[in-house]
CSV table of C-alpha atoms and ligand atoms in Angstrom, one decimal:
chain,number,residue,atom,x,y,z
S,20,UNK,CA,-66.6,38.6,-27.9
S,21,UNK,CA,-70.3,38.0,-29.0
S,22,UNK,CA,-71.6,34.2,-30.1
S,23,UNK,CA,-75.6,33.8,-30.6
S,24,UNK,CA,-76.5,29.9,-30.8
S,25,UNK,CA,-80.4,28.1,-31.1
S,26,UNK,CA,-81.0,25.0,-29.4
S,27,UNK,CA,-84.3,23.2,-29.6
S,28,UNK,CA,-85.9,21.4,-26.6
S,29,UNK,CA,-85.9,17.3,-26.2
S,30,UNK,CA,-88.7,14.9,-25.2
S,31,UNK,CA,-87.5,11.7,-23.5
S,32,UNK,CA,-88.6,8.3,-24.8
S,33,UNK,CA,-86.8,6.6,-21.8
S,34,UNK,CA,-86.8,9.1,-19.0
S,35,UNK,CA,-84.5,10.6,-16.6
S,36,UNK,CA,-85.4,10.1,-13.8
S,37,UNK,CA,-82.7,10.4,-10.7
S,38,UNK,CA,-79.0,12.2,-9.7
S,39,UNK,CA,-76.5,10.5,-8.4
S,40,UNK,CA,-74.2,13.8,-7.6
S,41,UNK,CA,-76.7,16.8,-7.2
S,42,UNK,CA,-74.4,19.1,-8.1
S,43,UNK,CA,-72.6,17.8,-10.7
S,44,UNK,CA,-76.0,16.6,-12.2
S,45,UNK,CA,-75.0,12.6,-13.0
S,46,UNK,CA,-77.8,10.5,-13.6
S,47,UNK,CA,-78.8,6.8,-12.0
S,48,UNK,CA,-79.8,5.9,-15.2
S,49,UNK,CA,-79.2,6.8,-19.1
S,50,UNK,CA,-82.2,8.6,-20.9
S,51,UNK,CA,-83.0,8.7,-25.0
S,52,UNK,CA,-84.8,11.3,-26.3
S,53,UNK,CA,-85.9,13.1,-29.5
S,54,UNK,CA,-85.0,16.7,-30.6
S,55,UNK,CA,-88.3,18.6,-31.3
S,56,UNK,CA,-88.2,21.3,-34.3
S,57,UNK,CA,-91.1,23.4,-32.7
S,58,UNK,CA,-90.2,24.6,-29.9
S,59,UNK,CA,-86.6,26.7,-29.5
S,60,UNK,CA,-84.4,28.8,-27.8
S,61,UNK,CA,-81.7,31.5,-29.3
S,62,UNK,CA,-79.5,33.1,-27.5
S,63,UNK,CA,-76.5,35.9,-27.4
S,64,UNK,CA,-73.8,36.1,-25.3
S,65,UNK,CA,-71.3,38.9,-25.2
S,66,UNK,CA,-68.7,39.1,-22.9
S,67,UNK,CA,-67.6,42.3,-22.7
S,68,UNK,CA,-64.1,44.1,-20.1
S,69,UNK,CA,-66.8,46.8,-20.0
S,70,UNK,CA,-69.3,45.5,-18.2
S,71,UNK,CA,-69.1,45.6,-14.2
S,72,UNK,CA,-71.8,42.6,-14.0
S,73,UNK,CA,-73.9,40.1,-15.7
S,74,UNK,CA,-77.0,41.1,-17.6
S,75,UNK,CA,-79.8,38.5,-18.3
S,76,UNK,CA,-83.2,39.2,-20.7
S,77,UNK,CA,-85.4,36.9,-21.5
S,78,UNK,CA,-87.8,37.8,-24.4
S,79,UNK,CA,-86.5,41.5,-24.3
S,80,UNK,CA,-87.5,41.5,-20.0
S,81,UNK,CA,-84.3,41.6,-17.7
S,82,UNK,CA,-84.7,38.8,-15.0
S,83,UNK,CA,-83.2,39.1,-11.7
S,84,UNK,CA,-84.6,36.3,-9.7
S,85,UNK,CA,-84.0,32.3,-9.6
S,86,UNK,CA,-83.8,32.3,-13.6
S,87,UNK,CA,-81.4,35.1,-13.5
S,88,UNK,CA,-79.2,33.3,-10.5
S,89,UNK,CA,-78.9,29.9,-13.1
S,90,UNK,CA,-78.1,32.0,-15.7
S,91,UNK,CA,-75.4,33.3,-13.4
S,92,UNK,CA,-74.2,30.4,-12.0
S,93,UNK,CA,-73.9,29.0,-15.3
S,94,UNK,CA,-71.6,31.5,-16.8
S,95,UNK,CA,-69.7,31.1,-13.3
S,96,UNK,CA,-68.7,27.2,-14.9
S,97,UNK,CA,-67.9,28.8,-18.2
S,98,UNK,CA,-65.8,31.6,-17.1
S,99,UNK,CA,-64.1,28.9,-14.4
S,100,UNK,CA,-63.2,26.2,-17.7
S,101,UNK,CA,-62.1,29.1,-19.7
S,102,UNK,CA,-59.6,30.9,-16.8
S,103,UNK,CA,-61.3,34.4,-17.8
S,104,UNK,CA,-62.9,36.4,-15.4
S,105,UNK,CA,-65.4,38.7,-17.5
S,106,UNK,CA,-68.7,39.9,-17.0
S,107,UNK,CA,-71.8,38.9,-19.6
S,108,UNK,CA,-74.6,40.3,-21.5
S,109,UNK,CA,-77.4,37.2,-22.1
S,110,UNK,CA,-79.9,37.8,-24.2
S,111,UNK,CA,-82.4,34.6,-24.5
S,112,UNK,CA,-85.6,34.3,-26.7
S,113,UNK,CA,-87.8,31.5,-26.3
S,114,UNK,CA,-89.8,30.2,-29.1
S,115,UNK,CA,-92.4,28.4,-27.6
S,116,UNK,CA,-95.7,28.6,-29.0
S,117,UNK,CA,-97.8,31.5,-26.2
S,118,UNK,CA,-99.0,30.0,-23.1
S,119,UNK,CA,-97.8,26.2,-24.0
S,120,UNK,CA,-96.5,26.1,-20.5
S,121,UNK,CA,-93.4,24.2,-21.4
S,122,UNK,CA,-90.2,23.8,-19.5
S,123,UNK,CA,-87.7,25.8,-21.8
S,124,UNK,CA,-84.6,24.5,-19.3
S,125,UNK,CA,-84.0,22.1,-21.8
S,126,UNK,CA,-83.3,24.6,-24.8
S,127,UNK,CA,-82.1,26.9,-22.4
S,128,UNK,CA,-79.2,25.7,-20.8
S,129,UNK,CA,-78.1,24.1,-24.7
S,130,UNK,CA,-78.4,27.5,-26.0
S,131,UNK,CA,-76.6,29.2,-23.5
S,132,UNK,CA,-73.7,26.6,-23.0
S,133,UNK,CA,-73.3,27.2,-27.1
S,134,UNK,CA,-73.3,30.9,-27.0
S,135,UNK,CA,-71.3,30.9,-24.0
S,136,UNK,CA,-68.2,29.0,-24.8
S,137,UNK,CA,-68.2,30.1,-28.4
S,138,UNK,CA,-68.3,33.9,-27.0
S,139,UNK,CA,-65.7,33.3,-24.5
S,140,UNK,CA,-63.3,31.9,-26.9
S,141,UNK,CA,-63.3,27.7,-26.0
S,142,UNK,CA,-63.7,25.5,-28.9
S,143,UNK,CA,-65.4,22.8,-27.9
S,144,UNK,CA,-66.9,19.6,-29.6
S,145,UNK,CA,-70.3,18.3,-29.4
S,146,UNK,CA,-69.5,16.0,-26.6
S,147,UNK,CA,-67.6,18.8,-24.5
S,148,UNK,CA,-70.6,20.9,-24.8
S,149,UNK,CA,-72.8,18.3,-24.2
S,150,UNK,CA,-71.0,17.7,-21.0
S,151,UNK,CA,-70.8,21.5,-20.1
S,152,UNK,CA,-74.4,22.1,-20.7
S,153,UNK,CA,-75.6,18.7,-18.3
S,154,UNK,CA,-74.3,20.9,-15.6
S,155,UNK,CA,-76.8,23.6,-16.6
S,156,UNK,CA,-80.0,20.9,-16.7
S,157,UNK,CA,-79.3,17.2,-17.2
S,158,UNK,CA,-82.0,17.2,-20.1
S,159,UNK,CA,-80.3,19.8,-22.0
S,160,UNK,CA,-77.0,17.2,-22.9
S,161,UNK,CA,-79.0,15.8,-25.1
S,162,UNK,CA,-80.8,18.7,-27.3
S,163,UNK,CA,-76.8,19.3,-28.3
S,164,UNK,CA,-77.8,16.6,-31.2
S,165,UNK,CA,-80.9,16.8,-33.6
S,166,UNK,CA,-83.1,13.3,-34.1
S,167,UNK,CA,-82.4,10.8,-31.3
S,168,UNK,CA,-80.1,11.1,-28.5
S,169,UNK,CA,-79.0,9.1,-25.5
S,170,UNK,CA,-77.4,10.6,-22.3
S,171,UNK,CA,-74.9,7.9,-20.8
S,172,UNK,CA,-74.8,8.5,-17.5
S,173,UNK,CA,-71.2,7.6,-17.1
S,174,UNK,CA,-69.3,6.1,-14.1
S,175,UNK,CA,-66.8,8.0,-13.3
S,176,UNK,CA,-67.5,10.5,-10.3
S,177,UNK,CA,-66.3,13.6,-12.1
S,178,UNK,CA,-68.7,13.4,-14.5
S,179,UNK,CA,-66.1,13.1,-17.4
S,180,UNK,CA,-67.9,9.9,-19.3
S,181,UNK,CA,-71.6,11.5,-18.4
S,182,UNK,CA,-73.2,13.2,-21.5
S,183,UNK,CA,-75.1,12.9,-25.0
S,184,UNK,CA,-74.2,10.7,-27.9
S,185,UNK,CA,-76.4,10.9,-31.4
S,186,UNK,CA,-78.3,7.5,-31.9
S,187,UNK,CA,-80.0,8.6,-35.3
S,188,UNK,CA,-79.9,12.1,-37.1
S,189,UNK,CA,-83.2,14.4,-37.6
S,190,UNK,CA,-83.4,13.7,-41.1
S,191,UNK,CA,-83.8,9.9,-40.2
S,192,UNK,CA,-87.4,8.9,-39.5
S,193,UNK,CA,-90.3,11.4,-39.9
S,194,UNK,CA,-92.3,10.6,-36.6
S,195,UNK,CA,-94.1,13.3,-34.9
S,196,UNK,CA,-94.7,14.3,-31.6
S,197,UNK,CA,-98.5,16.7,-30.7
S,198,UNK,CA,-97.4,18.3,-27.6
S,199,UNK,CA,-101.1,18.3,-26.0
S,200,UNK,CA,-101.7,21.5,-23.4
S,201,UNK,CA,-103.5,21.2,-20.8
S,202,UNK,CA,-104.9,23.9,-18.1
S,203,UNK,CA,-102.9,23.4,-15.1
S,204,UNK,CA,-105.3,22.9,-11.7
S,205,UNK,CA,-102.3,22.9,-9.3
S,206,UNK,CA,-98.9,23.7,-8.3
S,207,UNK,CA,-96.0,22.1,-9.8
S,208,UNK,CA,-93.1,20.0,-8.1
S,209,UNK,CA,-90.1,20.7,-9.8
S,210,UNK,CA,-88.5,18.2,-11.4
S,211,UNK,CA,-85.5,18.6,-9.5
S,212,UNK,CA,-87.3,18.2,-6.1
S,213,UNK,CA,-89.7,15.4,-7.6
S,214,UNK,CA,-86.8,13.4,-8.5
S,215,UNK,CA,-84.5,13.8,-5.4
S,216,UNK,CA,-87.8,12.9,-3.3
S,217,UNK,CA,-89.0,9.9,-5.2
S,218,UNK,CA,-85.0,8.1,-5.0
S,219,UNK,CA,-84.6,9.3,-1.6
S,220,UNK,CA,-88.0,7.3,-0.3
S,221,UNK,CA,-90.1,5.8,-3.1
S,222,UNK,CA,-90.9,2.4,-2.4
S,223,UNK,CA,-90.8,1.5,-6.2
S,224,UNK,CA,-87.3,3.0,-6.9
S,225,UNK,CA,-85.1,0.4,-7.4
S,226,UNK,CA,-87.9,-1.6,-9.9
S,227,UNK,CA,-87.4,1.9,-12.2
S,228,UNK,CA,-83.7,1.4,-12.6
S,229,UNK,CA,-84.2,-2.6,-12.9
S,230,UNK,CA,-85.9,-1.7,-16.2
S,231,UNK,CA,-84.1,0.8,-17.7
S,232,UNK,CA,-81.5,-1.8,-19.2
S,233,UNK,CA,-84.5,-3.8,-21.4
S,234,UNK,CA,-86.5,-0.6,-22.3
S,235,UNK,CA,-82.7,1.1,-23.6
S,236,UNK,CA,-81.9,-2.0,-26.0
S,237,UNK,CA,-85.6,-2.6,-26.8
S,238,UNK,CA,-85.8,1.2,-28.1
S,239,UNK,CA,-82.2,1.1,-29.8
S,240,UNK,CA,-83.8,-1.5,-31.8
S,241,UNK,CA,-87.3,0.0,-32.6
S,242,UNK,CA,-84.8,3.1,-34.4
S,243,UNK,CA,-83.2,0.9,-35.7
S,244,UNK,CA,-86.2,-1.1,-37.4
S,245,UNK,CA,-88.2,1.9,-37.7
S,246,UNK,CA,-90.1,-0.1,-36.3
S,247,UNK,CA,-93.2,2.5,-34.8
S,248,UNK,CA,-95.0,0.2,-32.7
S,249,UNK,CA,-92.6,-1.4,-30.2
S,250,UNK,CA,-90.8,2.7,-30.1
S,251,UNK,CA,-94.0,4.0,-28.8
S,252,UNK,CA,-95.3,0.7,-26.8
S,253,UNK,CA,-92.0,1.0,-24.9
S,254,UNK,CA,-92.1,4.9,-24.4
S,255,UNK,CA,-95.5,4.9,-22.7
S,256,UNK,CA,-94.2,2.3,-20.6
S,257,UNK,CA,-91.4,3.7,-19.5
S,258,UNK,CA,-93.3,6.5,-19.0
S,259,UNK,CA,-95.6,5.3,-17.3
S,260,UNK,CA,-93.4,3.2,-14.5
S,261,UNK,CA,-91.2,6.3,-13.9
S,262,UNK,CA,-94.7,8.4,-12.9
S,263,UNK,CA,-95.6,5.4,-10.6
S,264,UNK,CA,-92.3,5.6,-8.4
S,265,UNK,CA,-94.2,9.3,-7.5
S,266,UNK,CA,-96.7,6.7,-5.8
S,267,UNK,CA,-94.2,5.0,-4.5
S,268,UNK,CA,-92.2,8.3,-2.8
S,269,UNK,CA,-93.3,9.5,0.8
S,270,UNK,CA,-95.0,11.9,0.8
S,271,UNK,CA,-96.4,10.8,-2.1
S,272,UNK,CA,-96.9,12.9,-5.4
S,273,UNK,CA,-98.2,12.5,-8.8
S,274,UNK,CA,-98.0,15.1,-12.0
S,275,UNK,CA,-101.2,13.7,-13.1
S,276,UNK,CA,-104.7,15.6,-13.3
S,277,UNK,CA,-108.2,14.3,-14.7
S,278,UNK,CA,-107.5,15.8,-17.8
S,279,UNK,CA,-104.1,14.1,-18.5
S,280,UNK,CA,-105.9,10.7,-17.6
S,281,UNK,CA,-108.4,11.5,-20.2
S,282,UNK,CA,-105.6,12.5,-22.6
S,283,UNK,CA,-104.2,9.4,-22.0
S,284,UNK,CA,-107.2,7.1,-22.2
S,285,UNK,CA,-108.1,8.8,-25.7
S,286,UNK,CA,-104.9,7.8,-27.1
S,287,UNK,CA,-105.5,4.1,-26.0
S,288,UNK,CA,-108.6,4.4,-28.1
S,289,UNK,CA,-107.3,5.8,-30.8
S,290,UNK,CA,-105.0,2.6,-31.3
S,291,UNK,CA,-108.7,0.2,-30.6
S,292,UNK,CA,-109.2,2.6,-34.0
S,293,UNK,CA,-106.4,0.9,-35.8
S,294,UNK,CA,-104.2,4.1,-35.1
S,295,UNK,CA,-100.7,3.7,-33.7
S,296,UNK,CA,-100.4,6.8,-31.4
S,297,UNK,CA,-98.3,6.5,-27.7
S,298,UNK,CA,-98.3,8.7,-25.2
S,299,UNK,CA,-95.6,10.1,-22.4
S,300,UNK,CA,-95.5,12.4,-20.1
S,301,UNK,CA,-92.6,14.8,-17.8
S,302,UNK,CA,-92.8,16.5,-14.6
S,303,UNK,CA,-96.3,18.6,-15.0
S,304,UNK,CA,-100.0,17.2,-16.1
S,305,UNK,CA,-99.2,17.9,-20.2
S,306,UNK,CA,-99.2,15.2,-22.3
S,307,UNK,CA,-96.6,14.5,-25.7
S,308,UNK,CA,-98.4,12.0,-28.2
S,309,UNK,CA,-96.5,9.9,-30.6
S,310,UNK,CA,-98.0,9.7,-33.9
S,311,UNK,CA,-97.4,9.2,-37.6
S,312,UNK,CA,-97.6,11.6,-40.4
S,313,UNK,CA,-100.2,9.9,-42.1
S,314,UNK,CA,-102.7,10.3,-39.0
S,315,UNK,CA,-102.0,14.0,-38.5
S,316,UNK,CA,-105.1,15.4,-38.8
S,317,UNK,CA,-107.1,12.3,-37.0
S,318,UNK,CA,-104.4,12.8,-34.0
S,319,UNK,CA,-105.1,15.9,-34.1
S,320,UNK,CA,-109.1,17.0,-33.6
S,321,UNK,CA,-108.9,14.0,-31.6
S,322,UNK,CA,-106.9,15.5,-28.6
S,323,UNK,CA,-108.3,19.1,-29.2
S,324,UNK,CA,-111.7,17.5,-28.5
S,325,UNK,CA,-110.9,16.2,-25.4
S,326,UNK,CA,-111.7,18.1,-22.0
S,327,UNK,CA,-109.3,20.1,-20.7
S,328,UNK,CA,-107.3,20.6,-23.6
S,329,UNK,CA,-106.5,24.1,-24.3
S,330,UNK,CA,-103.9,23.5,-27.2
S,331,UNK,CA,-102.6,21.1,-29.4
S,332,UNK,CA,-99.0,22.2,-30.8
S,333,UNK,CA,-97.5,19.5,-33.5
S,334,UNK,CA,-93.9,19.0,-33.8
S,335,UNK,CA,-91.3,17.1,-36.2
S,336,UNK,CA,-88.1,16.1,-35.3
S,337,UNK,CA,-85.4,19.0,-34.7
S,338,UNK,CA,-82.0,19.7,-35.3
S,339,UNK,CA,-78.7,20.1,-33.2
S,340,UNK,CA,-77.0,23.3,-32.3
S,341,UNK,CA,-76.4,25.9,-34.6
S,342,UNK,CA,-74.8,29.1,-35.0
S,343,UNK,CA,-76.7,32.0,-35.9
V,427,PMV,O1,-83.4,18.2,-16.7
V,427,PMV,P1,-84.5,18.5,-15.9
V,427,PMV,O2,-84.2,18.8,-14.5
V,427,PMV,O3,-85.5,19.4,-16.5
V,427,PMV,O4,-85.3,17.1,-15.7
V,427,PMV,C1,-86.1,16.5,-16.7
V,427,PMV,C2,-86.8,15.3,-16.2
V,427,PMV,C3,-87.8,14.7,-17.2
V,427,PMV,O5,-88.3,15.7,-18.1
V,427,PMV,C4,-89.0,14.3,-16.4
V,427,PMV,C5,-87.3,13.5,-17.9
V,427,PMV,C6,-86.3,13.8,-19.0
V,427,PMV,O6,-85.5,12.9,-19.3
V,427,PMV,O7,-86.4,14.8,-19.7
């Protein structure tokens, strides 16, 4: 019983930022992304009677530490929903451009929910998978569909009503997205830790989720208007007011170094130039810029000239699941 799936990884235009249930990852808040094309994960699963345990390699290595125990824990929900108790060969590669630095959770836990309920024998729809990968990383829900997606977070407390919907398909508006590298000067706080400590005690908490409504419709209708400006102008807010609450939290925190400031200052110049590029950022210092094709090249030397900058990786939007 052998399934091999690709995913591609997400960037969110309105962020999430927050669980409700830490175990069944629900979210205080919906999120929207976009599906990247340049950056990708494929993976094979086999379940097999044979096998006596579960087998995890990632790009031909086999793991046995903290990636190899989500990987494990993971199957654990599959093998649970499907009512088969069977062991699993993984076999993950990550195509991510060398030493980008990126989180891969994202097309990670989409590739691996794929692969994994195909192998096992479920048939499940996007939304079921959806669903069944949030519980591998929230993020991932949404890199189930290609172009734009939203995560509702749902209501319910099983998490039955929580996962991705498509808002607009890859094909639909050529934007593109420079995923700017930067050298990282210190340690990284999870997202997972960042964002239980920042709605356990930041201060500006509760002023994130009062947004979230206005920035959700006020996106909707930048897709929907193609309308480049306001989709970017409310990105790098949102963006910007979901890094604050790491001010806000105690201790405090922030994902920011000097080098993502000046990433981020150069982009606000580049729009005094007449060039509409946005920023936003996730849980580390590297910086995603919003730009249009036309401005490629500009956008481009631009950010690779800034200090700091060690790469500067350009993606269109990606696709949904498929089945290799
Ligand atoms: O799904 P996680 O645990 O990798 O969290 C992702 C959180 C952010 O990247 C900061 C925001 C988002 O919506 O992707």
């Amino acid at each position: 019983m052998e399934a091999t799936a690709r995913a591609h990884t997400n960037i969110a235009l309105i962020k999430y930022w927050g669980k409700r249930n830490e175990s069944l990852i629900l979210p205080t808040n919906n999120s929207l992304s976009l599906t990247l094309d340049g950056f990708f994960t494929t993976t094979t699963v086999n379940f097999h009677e044979d096998y006596s345990k579960d087998t995890f390699l990632l790009d031909g290595q086999e793991e046995t530490g903290e990636a190899y125990n989500r990987v494990i824990g993971f199957l654990d929900l599959i093998r649970r929903q499907a009512g088969k108790n069977i062991h699993a060969k993984v076999e993950s590669m990550n195509d991510v451009p060398t030493a980008a630095g990126f989180a891969s959770s994202a097309s990670g836990f989409a590739a691996l929910a794929a692969a994994g309920s195909k192998a096992i024998g479920m048939e499940l729809d996007d939304q079921e998978l959806s669903r069944l990968t949030r519980q591998g990383s929230g993020s991932a829900c949404r890199s189930i569909y290609g172009g734009f997606a939203e995560w509702q977070m749902g209501e319910r407390e099983d998490g039955l009503d929580s996962h991705a919907v498509p808002i607009a398909p890859q094909s639909y508006w050529d934007v593109r997205v420079a995923a700017v590298v930067l050298t990282a000067t210190k340690k990284k706080v999870l997202s997972r830790e960042g964002m239980k400590r920042t709605v356990e005690t930041s201060a500006f908490y509760d002023g994130w989720l009062k947004g979230i409504p206005a920035d959700l419709k006020g996106i909707k209708q930048a897709i929907q208007e193609k309308d480049f400006e306001m989709l970017g102008a409310i990105a790098e807010s949102n963006c910007q007011k979901m890094h604050a609450t790491t001010l806000g939290a105690y201790p405090p925190f922030t994902y920011w170094q000097d080098s993502t400031m000046r990433v981020m200052q150069t982009v606000q110049e580049l729009r005094e130039q007449g060039i509409p590029a946005y920023f936003t950022i996730d849980a580390g210092p590297n910086v995603k810029v919003l730009f249009l094709p036309e401005d490629e090249e500009k956008v481009k030397e631009t950010l690779e000239a800034v200090p700091g900058v060690t790469d500067v990786i350009l993606s269109k939007p990606g696709s949904g699941i498929t089945y290799l």
